[in-house]
């Protein structure tokens, strides 16, 4: 993969405004999922360097917090501009380490940058309240203040956007941050740090520690200087981090796994439903936490829907990111492929039919054929677990009540989708779905202007929109005697 500005390809971690190696000199390889080749080696930090990063963030906090929102916004705006000016290089870097098609990476850079732009604007509107007093002689005031030093731990499926969704609001309101990016995709995070430095982020405001996840995570959660952890990743690690954060009652934002239902009623616009299902299931080869995991189709259009979906899926171009026409890249690694295979085998053993795909792709490595399964039932593994891969299992239901029951029959509650032309039904089902987000006749719903987040075991807090800024603010009540 060619990158114009090679200074965006960093291999050291970024702590206190300096590029550093691990104290013991260790490094780890970052590989291209399309062919397994090593791109570069990156510093493998542990607890000691993480502590240094936390101290740097803490040292930078008072001056950054004391700037006006407008002053911070000016720096963040420059960061946004630089990200967009370097969109092509950043997209290439992202595809290189993550595997997604270049068109998707370009989209992620713009989507990721939008959080920095939006929160730079929004932080100027962090208003408090004057509450009508309850007694004569005193006045009641509420102000909002930045939480302080924030730790962020992010996954590999959106190597840029999952960072900016946290760093945008955190830095805009005056917090400082120590980020641990996923070990699969640290290069995008380091490039963001490089551009942040060029934009004028003061030393220590944004730190990136790459390396040993458990050790870095242990320091981030155990260190009492860190006042909040924002994590996006698997539910299992999220629960572990939540337990670790109990030690000093750290604030938490968690964006965890989902098990998104995609409900298609008999009265749906079939073209729109197929298009929505394709986009929401196969984006990033199925590796997003809002990807459809279960397609629930009413019996009257079940056969027609499956036929149309198979046709659409067979038209998807599977290729490495260098190929501009690629629509499906490789999965992140062999473990991800194993999970898809396990879900297919389990379903087929229990009576499901493979309608399309079902096997490793001829391109080899971690490429997998986009797959559609029919006659899928609630007893199969794929009903209970997030596949996180290009597998579309189609379930059958008879009426609205059954659809709602099946959709809600999971401990997860992140994204959900409903296709119907009946307005009353759209509203009823939308209200009944136990999910943080509902797409109604829409398969792609994420934007920086709306609150992204889940209920139940899918997480805590919201990212994006004016709701998301609250995750980085403390509310302070001041009672003022005026006698
Ligand atoms: P995935 O299965 O998508 O890789 P993970 O939850 O394992 O999801 O990873 C999400 C992020 O959490 C990554 O940055 C990963 O390195 C990090 N991580 C994994 N294990 C730990 C841990 N024990 N402590 C802190 N962070 C961790």
mmCIF file of C-alpha atoms in Angstrom, residues 270-271 273-275 277-279 281-282 295 297 301-318 327-328 353-358 369-376 390-394:
data_model
loop_
_atom_site.group_PDB
_atom_site.id
_atom_site.type_symbol
_atom_site.label_atom_id
_atom_site.label_comp_id
_atom_site.label_asym_id
_atom_site.label_seq_id
_atom_site.Cartn_x
_atom_site.Cartn_y
_atom_site.Cartn_z
ATOM 1 C CA UNK A 270 -38.754 -5.632 -0.333
ATOM 2 C CA UNK A 271 -36.154 -3.712 -2.359
ATOM 3 C CA UNK A 273 -35.311 -4.323 3.002
ATOM 4 C CA UNK A 274 -32.810 -6.284 0.910
ATOM 5 C CA UNK A 275 -30.670 -3.203 0.375
ATOM 6 C CA UNK A 277 -29.968 -5.969 5.103
ATOM 7 C CA UNK A 278 -27.027 -6.113 2.732
ATOM 8 C CA UNK A 279 -25.586 -2.834 4.019
ATOM 9 C CA UNK A 281 -24.966 -7.144 7.554
ATOM 10 C CA UNK A 282 -21.999 -7.018 5.203
ATOM 11 C CA UNK A 295 -32.534 -11.492 9.962
ATOM 12 C CA UNK A 297 -38.529 -12.433 8.105
ATOM 13 C CA UNK A 301 -42.322 -13.031 2.105
ATOM 14 C CA UNK A 302 -39.719 -15.406 3.497
ATOM 15 C CA UNK A 303 -38.945 -17.182 0.237
ATOM 16 C CA UNK A 304 -38.988 -14.039 -1.880
ATOM 17 C CA UNK A 305 -36.730 -12.207 0.577
ATOM 18 C CA UNK A 306 -34.210 -15.047 0.704
ATOM 19 C CA UNK A 307 -34.037 -15.244 -3.093
ATOM 20 C CA UNK A 308 -33.444 -11.521 -3.420
ATOM 21 C CA UNK A 309 -30.873 -11.469 -0.622
ATOM 22 C CA UNK A 310 -28.926 -14.349 -2.161
ATOM 23 C CA UNK A 311 -28.872 -12.539 -5.500
ATOM 24 C CA UNK A 312 -27.559 -9.365 -3.864
ATOM 25 C CA UNK A 313 -24.949 -11.220 -1.781
ATOM 26 C CA UNK A 314 -23.648 -13.074 -4.811
ATOM 27 C CA UNK A 315 -22.985 -9.709 -6.439
ATOM 28 C CA UNK A 316 -20.603 -8.614 -3.682
ATOM 29 C CA UNK A 317 -17.016 -8.274 -4.846
ATOM 30 C CA UNK A 318 -14.568 -9.952 -2.466
ATOM 31 C CA UNK A 327 -16.705 -4.549 -1.381
ATOM 32 C CA UNK A 328 -15.716 -7.318 1.039
ATOM 33 C CA UNK A 353 -29.683 -24.707 4.708
ATOM 34 C CA UNK A 354 -26.766 -22.922 3.039
ATOM 35 C CA UNK A 355 -28.359 -20.675 0.417
ATOM 36 C CA UNK A 356 -25.115 -19.038 -0.694
ATOM 37 C CA UNK A 357 -21.407 -19.171 0.198
ATOM 38 C CA UNK A 358 -20.576 -21.167 3.305
ATOM 39 C CA UNK A 369 -17.425 -16.151 1.211
ATOM 40 C CA UNK A 370 -20.363 -13.882 2.030
ATOM 41 C CA UNK A 371 -22.875 -16.440 3.259
ATOM 42 C CA UNK A 372 -26.660 -16.714 3.555
ATOM 43 C CA UNK A 373 -28.319 -19.411 5.685
ATOM 44 C CA UNK A 374 -32.035 -20.267 5.458
ATOM 45 C CA UNK A 375 -34.343 -22.097 7.906
ATOM 46 C CA UNK A 376 -32.399 -20.800 10.878
ATOM 47 C CA UNK A 390 -20.098 -12.191 6.712
ATOM 48 C CA UNK A 391 -22.873 -14.609 7.666
ATOM 49 C CA UNK A 392 -26.550 -13.704 7.201
ATOM 50 C CA UNK A 393 -28.845 -16.212 8.961
ATOM 51 C CA UNK A 394 -32.507 -15.844 8.003
#
